[in-house]
XYZ file of C-alpha atoms in Angstrom:
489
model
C -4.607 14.886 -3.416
C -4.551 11.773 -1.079
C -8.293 12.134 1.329
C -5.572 11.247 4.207
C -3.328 14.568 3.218
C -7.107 16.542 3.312
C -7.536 16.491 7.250
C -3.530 17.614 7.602
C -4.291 20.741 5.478
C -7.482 21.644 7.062
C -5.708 22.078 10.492
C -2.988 24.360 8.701
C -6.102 26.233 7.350
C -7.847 26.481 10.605
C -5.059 27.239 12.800
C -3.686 30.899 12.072
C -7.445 31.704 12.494
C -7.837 30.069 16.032
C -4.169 31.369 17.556
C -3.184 34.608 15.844
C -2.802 37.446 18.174
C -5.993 39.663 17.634
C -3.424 42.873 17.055
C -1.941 40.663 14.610
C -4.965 40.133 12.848
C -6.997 43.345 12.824
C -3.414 44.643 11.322
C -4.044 42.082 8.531
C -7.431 43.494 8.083
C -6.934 46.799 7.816
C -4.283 46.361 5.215
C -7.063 44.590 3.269
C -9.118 47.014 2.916
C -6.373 49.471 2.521
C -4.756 47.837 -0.368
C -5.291 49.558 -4.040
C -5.140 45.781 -5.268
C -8.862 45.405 -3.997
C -11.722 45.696 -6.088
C -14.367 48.272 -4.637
C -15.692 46.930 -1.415
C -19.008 45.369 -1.937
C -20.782 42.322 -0.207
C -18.252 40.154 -2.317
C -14.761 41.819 -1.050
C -13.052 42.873 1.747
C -14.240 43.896 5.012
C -17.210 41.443 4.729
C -15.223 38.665 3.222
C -12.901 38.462 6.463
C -16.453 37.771 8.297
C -16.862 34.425 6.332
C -13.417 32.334 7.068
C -14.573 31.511 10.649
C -16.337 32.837 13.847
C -13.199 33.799 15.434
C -12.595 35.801 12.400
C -16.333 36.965 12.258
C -16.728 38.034 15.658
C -13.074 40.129 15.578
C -13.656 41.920 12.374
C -17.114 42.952 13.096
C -16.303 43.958 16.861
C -13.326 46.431 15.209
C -15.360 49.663 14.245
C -12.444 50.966 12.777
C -12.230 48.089 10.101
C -15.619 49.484 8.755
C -14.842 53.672 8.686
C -13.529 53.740 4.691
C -16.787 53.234 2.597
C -15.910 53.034 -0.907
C -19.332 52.411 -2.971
C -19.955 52.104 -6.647
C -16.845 51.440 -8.901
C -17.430 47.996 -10.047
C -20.936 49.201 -11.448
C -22.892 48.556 -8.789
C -26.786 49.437 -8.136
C -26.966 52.806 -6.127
C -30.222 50.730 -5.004
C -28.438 48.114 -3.417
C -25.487 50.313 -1.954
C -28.141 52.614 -0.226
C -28.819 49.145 1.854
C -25.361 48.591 2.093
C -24.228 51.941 3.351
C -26.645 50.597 6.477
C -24.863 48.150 7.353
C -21.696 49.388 7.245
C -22.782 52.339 9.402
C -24.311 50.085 11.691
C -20.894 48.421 12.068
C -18.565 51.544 12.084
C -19.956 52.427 15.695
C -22.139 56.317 15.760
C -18.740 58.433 16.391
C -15.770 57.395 14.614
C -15.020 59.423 11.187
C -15.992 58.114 8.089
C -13.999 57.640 4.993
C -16.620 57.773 1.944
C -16.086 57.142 -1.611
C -19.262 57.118 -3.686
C -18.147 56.391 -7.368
C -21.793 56.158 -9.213
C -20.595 56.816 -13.216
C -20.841 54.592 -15.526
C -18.383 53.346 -18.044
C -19.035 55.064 -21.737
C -20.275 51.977 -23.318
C -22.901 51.978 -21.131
C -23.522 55.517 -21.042
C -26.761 55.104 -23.611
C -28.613 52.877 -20.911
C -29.044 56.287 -18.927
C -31.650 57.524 -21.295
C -34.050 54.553 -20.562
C -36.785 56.359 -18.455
C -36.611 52.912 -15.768
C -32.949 52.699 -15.475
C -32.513 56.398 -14.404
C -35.655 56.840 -12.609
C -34.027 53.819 -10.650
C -30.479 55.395 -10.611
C -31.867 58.939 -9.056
C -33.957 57.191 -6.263
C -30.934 55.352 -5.459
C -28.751 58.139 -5.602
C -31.567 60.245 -3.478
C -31.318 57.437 -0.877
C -27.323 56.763 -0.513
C -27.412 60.766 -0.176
C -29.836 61.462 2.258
C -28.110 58.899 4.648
C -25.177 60.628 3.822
C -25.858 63.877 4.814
C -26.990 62.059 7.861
C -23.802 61.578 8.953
C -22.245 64.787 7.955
C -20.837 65.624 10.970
C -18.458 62.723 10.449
C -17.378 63.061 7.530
C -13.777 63.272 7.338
C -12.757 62.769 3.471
C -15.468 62.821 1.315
C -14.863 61.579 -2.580
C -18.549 61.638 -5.162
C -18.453 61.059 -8.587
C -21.847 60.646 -10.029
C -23.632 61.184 -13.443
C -26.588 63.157 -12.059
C -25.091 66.163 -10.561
C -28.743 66.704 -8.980
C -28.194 63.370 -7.020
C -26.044 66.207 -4.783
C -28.610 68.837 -4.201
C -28.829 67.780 -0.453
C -25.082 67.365 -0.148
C -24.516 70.688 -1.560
C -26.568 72.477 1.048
C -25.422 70.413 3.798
C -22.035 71.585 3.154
C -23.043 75.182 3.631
C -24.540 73.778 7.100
C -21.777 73.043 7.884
C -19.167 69.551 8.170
C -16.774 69.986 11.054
C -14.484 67.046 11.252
C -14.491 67.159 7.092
C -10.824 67.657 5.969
C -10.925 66.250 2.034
C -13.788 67.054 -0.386
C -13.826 65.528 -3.855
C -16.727 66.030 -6.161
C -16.632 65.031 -10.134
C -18.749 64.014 -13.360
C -18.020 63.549 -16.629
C -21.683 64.200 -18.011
C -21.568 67.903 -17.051
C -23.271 69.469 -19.844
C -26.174 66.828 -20.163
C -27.824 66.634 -16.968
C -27.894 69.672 -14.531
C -28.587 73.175 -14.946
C -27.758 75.905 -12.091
C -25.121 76.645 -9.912
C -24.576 77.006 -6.320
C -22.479 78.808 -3.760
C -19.874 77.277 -2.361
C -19.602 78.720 1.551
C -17.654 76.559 3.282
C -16.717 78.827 6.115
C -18.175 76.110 8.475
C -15.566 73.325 7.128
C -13.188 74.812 9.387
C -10.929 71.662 8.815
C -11.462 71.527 5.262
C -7.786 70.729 3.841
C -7.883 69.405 0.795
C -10.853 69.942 -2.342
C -11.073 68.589 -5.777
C -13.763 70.069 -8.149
C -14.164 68.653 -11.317
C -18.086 70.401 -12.222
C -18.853 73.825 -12.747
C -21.624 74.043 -10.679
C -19.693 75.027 -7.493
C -18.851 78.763 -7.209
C -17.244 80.194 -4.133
C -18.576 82.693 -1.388
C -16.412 85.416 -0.686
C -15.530 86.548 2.733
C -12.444 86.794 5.332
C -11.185 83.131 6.499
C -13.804 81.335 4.257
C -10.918 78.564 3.330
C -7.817 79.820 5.526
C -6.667 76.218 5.785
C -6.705 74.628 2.732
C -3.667 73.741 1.313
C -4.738 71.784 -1.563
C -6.798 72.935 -4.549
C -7.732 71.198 -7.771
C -10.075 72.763 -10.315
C -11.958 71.877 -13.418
C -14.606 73.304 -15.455
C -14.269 76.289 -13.940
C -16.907 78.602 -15.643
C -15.064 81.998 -15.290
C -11.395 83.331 -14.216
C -13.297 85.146 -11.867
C -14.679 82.584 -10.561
C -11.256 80.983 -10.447
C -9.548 83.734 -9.123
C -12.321 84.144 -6.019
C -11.509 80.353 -5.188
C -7.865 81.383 -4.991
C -8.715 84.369 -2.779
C -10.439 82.732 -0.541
C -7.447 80.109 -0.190
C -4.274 82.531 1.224
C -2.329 79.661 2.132
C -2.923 77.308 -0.892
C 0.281 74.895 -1.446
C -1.131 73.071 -4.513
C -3.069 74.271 -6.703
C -4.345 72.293 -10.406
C -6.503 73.848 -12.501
C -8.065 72.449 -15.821
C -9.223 75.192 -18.103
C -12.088 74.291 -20.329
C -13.878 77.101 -22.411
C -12.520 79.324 -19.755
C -14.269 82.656 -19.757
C -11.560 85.798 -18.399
C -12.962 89.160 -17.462
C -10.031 90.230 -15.702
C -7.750 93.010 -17.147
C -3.769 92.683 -16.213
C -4.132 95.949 -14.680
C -5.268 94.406 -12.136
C -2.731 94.071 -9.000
C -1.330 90.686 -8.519
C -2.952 87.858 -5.866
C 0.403 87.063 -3.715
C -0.135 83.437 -2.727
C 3.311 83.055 -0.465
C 2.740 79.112 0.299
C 1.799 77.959 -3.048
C 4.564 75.697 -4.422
C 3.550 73.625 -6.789
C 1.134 74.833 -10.014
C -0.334 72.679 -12.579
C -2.321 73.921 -15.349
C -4.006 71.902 -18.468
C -6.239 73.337 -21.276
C -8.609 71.492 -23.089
C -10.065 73.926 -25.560
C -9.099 76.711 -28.051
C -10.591 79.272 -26.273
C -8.318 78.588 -23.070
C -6.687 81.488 -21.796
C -4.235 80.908 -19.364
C -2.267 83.812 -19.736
C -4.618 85.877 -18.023
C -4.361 83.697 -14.935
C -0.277 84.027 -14.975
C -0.753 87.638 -15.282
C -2.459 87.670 -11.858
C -0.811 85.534 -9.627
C 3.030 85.828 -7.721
C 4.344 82.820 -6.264
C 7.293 83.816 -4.355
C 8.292 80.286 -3.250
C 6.825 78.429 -6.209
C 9.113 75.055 -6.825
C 7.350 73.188 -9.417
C 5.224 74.271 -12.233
C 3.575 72.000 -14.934
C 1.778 73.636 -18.091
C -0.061 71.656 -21.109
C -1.707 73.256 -23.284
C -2.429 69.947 -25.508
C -1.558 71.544 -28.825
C -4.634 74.069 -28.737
C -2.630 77.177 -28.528
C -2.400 79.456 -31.574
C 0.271 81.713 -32.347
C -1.046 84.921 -30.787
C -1.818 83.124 -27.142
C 1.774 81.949 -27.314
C 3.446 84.992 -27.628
C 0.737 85.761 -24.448
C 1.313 83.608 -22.226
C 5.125 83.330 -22.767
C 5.774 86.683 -21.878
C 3.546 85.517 -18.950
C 4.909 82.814 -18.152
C 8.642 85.108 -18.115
C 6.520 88.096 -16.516
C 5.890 85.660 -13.210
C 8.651 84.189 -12.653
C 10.859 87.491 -12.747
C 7.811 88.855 -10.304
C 8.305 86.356 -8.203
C 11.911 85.337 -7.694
C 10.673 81.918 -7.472
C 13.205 79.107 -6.489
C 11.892 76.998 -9.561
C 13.300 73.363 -9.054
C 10.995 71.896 -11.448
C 9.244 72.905 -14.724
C 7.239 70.911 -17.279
C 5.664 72.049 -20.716
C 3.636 69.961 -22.957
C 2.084 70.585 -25.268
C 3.154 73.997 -25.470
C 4.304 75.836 -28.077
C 6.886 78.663 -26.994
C 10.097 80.473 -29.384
C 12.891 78.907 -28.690
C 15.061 82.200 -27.360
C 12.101 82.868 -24.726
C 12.035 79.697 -23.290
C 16.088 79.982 -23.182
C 15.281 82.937 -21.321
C 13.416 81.518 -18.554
C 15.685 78.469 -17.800
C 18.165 81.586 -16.947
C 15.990 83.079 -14.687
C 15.619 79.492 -12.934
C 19.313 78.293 -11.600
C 17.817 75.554 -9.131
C 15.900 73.930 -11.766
C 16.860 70.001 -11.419
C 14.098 68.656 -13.663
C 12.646 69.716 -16.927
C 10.256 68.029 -19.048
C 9.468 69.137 -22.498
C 7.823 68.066 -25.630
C 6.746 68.870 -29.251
C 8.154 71.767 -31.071
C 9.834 73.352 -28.184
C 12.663 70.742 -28.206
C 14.379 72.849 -30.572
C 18.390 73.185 -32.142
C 18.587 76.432 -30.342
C 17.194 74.677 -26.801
C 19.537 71.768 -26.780
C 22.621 73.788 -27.871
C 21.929 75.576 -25.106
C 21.532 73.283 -22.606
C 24.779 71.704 -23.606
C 26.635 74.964 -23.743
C 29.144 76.237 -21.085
C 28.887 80.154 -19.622
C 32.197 81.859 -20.295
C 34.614 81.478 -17.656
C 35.061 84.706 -15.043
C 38.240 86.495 -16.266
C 41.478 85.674 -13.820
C 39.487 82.852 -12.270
C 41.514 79.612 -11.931
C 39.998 76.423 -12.541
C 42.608 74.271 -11.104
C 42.020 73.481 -7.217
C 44.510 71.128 -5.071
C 43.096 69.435 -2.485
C 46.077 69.037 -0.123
C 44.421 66.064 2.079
C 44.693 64.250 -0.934
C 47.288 65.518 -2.810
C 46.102 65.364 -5.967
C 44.696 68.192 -8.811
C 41.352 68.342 -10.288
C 39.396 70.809 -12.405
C 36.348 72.180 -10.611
C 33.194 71.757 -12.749
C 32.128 74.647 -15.458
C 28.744 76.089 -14.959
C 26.303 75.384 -17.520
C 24.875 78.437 -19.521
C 21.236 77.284 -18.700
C 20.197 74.860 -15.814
C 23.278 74.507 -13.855
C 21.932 71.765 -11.502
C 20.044 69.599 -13.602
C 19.526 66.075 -12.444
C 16.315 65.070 -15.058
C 15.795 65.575 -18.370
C 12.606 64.431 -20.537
C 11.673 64.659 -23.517
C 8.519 64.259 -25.497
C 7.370 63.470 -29.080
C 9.670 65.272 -30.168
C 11.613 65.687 -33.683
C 14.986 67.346 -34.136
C 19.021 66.085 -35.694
C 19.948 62.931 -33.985
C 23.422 64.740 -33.558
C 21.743 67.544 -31.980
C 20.614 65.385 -29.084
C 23.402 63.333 -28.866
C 25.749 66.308 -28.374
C 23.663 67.643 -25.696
C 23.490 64.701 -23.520
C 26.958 63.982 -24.028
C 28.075 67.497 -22.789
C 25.368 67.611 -20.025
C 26.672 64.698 -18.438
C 30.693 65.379 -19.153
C 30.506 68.532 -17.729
C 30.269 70.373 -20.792
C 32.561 68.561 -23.510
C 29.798 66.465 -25.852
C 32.363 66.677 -28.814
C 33.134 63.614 -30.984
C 36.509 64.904 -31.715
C 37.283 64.376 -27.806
C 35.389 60.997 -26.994
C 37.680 58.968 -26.644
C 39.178 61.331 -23.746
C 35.977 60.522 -21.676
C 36.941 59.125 -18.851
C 34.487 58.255 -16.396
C 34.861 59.631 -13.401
C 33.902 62.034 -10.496
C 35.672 64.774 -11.176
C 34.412 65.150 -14.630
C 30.343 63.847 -14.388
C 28.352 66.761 -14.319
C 25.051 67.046 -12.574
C 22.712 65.173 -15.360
C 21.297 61.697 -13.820
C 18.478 60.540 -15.322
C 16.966 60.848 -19.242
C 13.582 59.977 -20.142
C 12.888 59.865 -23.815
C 8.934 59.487 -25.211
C 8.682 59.246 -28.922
C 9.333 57.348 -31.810
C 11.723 54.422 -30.693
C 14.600 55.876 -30.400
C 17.514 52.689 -30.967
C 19.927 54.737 -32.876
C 20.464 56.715 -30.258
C 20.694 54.383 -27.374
C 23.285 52.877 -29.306
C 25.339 55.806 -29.758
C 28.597 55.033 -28.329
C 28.576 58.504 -26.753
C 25.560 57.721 -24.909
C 26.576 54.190 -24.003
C 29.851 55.678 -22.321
C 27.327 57.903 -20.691
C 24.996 54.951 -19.483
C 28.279 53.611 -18.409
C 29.263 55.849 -16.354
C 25.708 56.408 -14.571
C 23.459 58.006 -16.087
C 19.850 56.333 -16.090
C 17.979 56.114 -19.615
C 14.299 55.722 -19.897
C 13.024 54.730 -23.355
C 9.542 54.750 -23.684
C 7.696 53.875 -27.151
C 5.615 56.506 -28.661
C 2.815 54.631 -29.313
């Protein structure tokens, strides 16, 4: 570049920095720090990077407290050391009464995991860890979302009983390790009947067990946990959460001393339920067994492959046993990873009429299933399935009712292994209303009257060409319907 052309480009540099409105700007600042694309704020990124471009720019972001609130510490691998020093500063800056946004991510990636067991590096990671918490309980009483994953649950001792203290502005809680069974021993109560705000929690360690009592947790509305050490345990977090609207639970060596003679925990809110296993001694029938879920509209179970054939049979007829209980309005149901008979899970997509996405994988994508799906109920003696619509004057054929999953918009399908013609057929009827033959293909004609409800497929297994170049499916593609292929592997 010409040295003439260098002066030129310095005033286009210096100029937005000099004459932008400072709204304009602190907007631009806060959607740095907002956006995912940037790395974990450190003295290298964004907000103190917007403090080096000039002292226009300096003197504005450092003057907005606001800009300095969400603390996010730790993920590129950072020194708890240093970040204790850090967390200064950017208190300093934040002003003493706004909220505060904190993210503390001090893991470390599993390659590295071995340079824990040094005696210097992890003397140096727990005083570093002692002093980012002890300035953070410091501030407790501003803590409005709260996010620690560390590798030394006993880095959290003081957070643990400040919680019971009390955190009144605190409204999401997210605590995690990975390392559970190596470093900590002990568990403590969870009382958080002084988080009166207290929304949202994530617990991913099995060191936190709930207090009982009236209106410990009336207001949360979101609950995810893991490592759970007991159903009971589970179930007391549940209690203590009447008005629960999420709820994701991860069983691992799950331990149930509950009977199913036990009467039911009615959670009226709760509409969406995710649960995952990750061991053979899982049990989440047990849990099913216990709970109603009158407006439930989503539930997602994966059992990654672990379940034998006696917990099947369990929690299928557990699985049927809630949803007849509770008269949910299912929209939305997803097994993985889940073995079930195909005539039982046939059963339940009858007892769920609103269901407009399903998600399946593995053995359950069955014959049986998918003749199902693509079969028609039998039409309502005397009932005439002509209509004329006299604004229009013309005839059409009002849409048959499917046998199973009427109003099904999504379909997806995992892994799974079954007669190309088997799937074809399905689809085929699914999306013209109920006729998937070959025999009457080329009477497909593509149009509203005879498109039934099915929009969107999503296939995950081995690559599946043949069948995206069926010419049954293409006409189906052609006429709408969305087709997501994605590669096994």
């Amino acid at each position: 570049m010409a040295s003439s052309q260098l002066p030129e480009n310095g005033i286009l540099y210096s100029i937005p920095s000099r004459t932008l409105p400072q709204e304009m700007l602190l907007e631009i600042f806060m959607h740095c720090v907002q956006s995912d694309d940037v790395e974990s704020p450190s003295s290298k990124s964004p907000p103190f990077t917007l403090t080096w471009v000039c002292q226009y720019w300096r003197r504005v972001a450092i003057s907005y407290q606001h800009l300095w609130t969400r603390i996010k510490l730790g993920e590129s691998g950072t020194d708890p050391v240093n970040d204790a020093r850090l967390f200064d500063l950017w208190l300093s800056r934040a002003g003493p009464t706004r909220p505060l946004y904190i993210k503390l991510y001090h893991e470390m990636k599993d390659s590295e995991r071995s340079v824990f067991f040094e005696p210097t590096r992890r003397k140096r990671y727990r005083y570093g860890m002692g002093m980012l918490t002890y300035k953070l309980v410091a501030v407790s009483h501003r803590w409005r979302a709260l996010e620690l994953h560390t590798l030394d649950m006993h880095a959290l001792e003081l957070v643990f009983r400040e919680l019971v203290s009390g955190a009144p502005q605190l409204e999401y809680l997210s605590i995690s390790t990975k390392y559970f069974d190596y470093f900590y021993e002990g568990v403590h109560s969870a009382d958080l009947s002084h988080c009166p705000e207290l929304r949202s929690m994530r617990l991913l360690c099995p060191i936190l067990c709930p207090a009982r009592g009236p209106g410990v947790a009336n207001n949360m509305t979101s609950l995810e946990i893991g490592l759970c050490p007991s159903l009971t345990d589970c179930m007391t977090w549940l209690s203590i959460c009447p008005n629960l609207e999420i709820l994701n639970i991860r069983f691992r060596r799950m331990v149930s001393a509950l009977s199913l003679e036990d009467p039911p925990l009615v959670l009226s809110r709760l509409s969406h339920l995710k649960i995952a296993c990750f061991s053979d001694d899982s049990e989440p029938s047990t849990l099913l067994g216990h709970l109603t879920l009158p407006v439930l509209q989503d539930l997602s179970l994966d059992m990654n492959g672990l379940a034998h054939p006696e917990l099947n049979q369990s929690w299928s007829d557990q699985i049927l046993s809630i949803i007849r209980r509770s008269s949910a309005p299912l929209e939305r149901l997803t097994l993985f990873g889940t073995s079930m008979a195909s005539y039982m899970l046939v059963q339940l997509l009858k007892l769920t009429p609103r269901l407009r996405h399903l998600a399946l994988s593995g053995s359950v994508v069955s014959e049986e299933l998918l003749r199902a799906l693509g079969s028609l109920k039998d039409p309502e003696p005397g009932r005439n399935t002509m209509q004329f619509n006299d604004s229009e004057e013309t005839v059409c054929t009002s849409k048959a009712e499917f046998l199973v999953c009427p109003s099904l918009e999504s379909l997806e399908l995992r892994e799974f292994d079954c007669p190309y013609d088997a799937i074809v057929s399905s689809i085929a009827s699914r999306y013209f209303n109920g006729d998937g033959s070959r025999e009457a293909e080329d009477e497909h004609a593509v149009t509203r009257e005879n498109i039934g409800t099915l929009k969107q497929l999503i296939l995950t297994s081995d690559p599946q060409s043949s069948l995206l170049n069926d010419s049954l499916i293409q006409k189906c593609v052609s006429g709408g319907l969305s087709i997501l292929n994605r590669d096994y592997s």
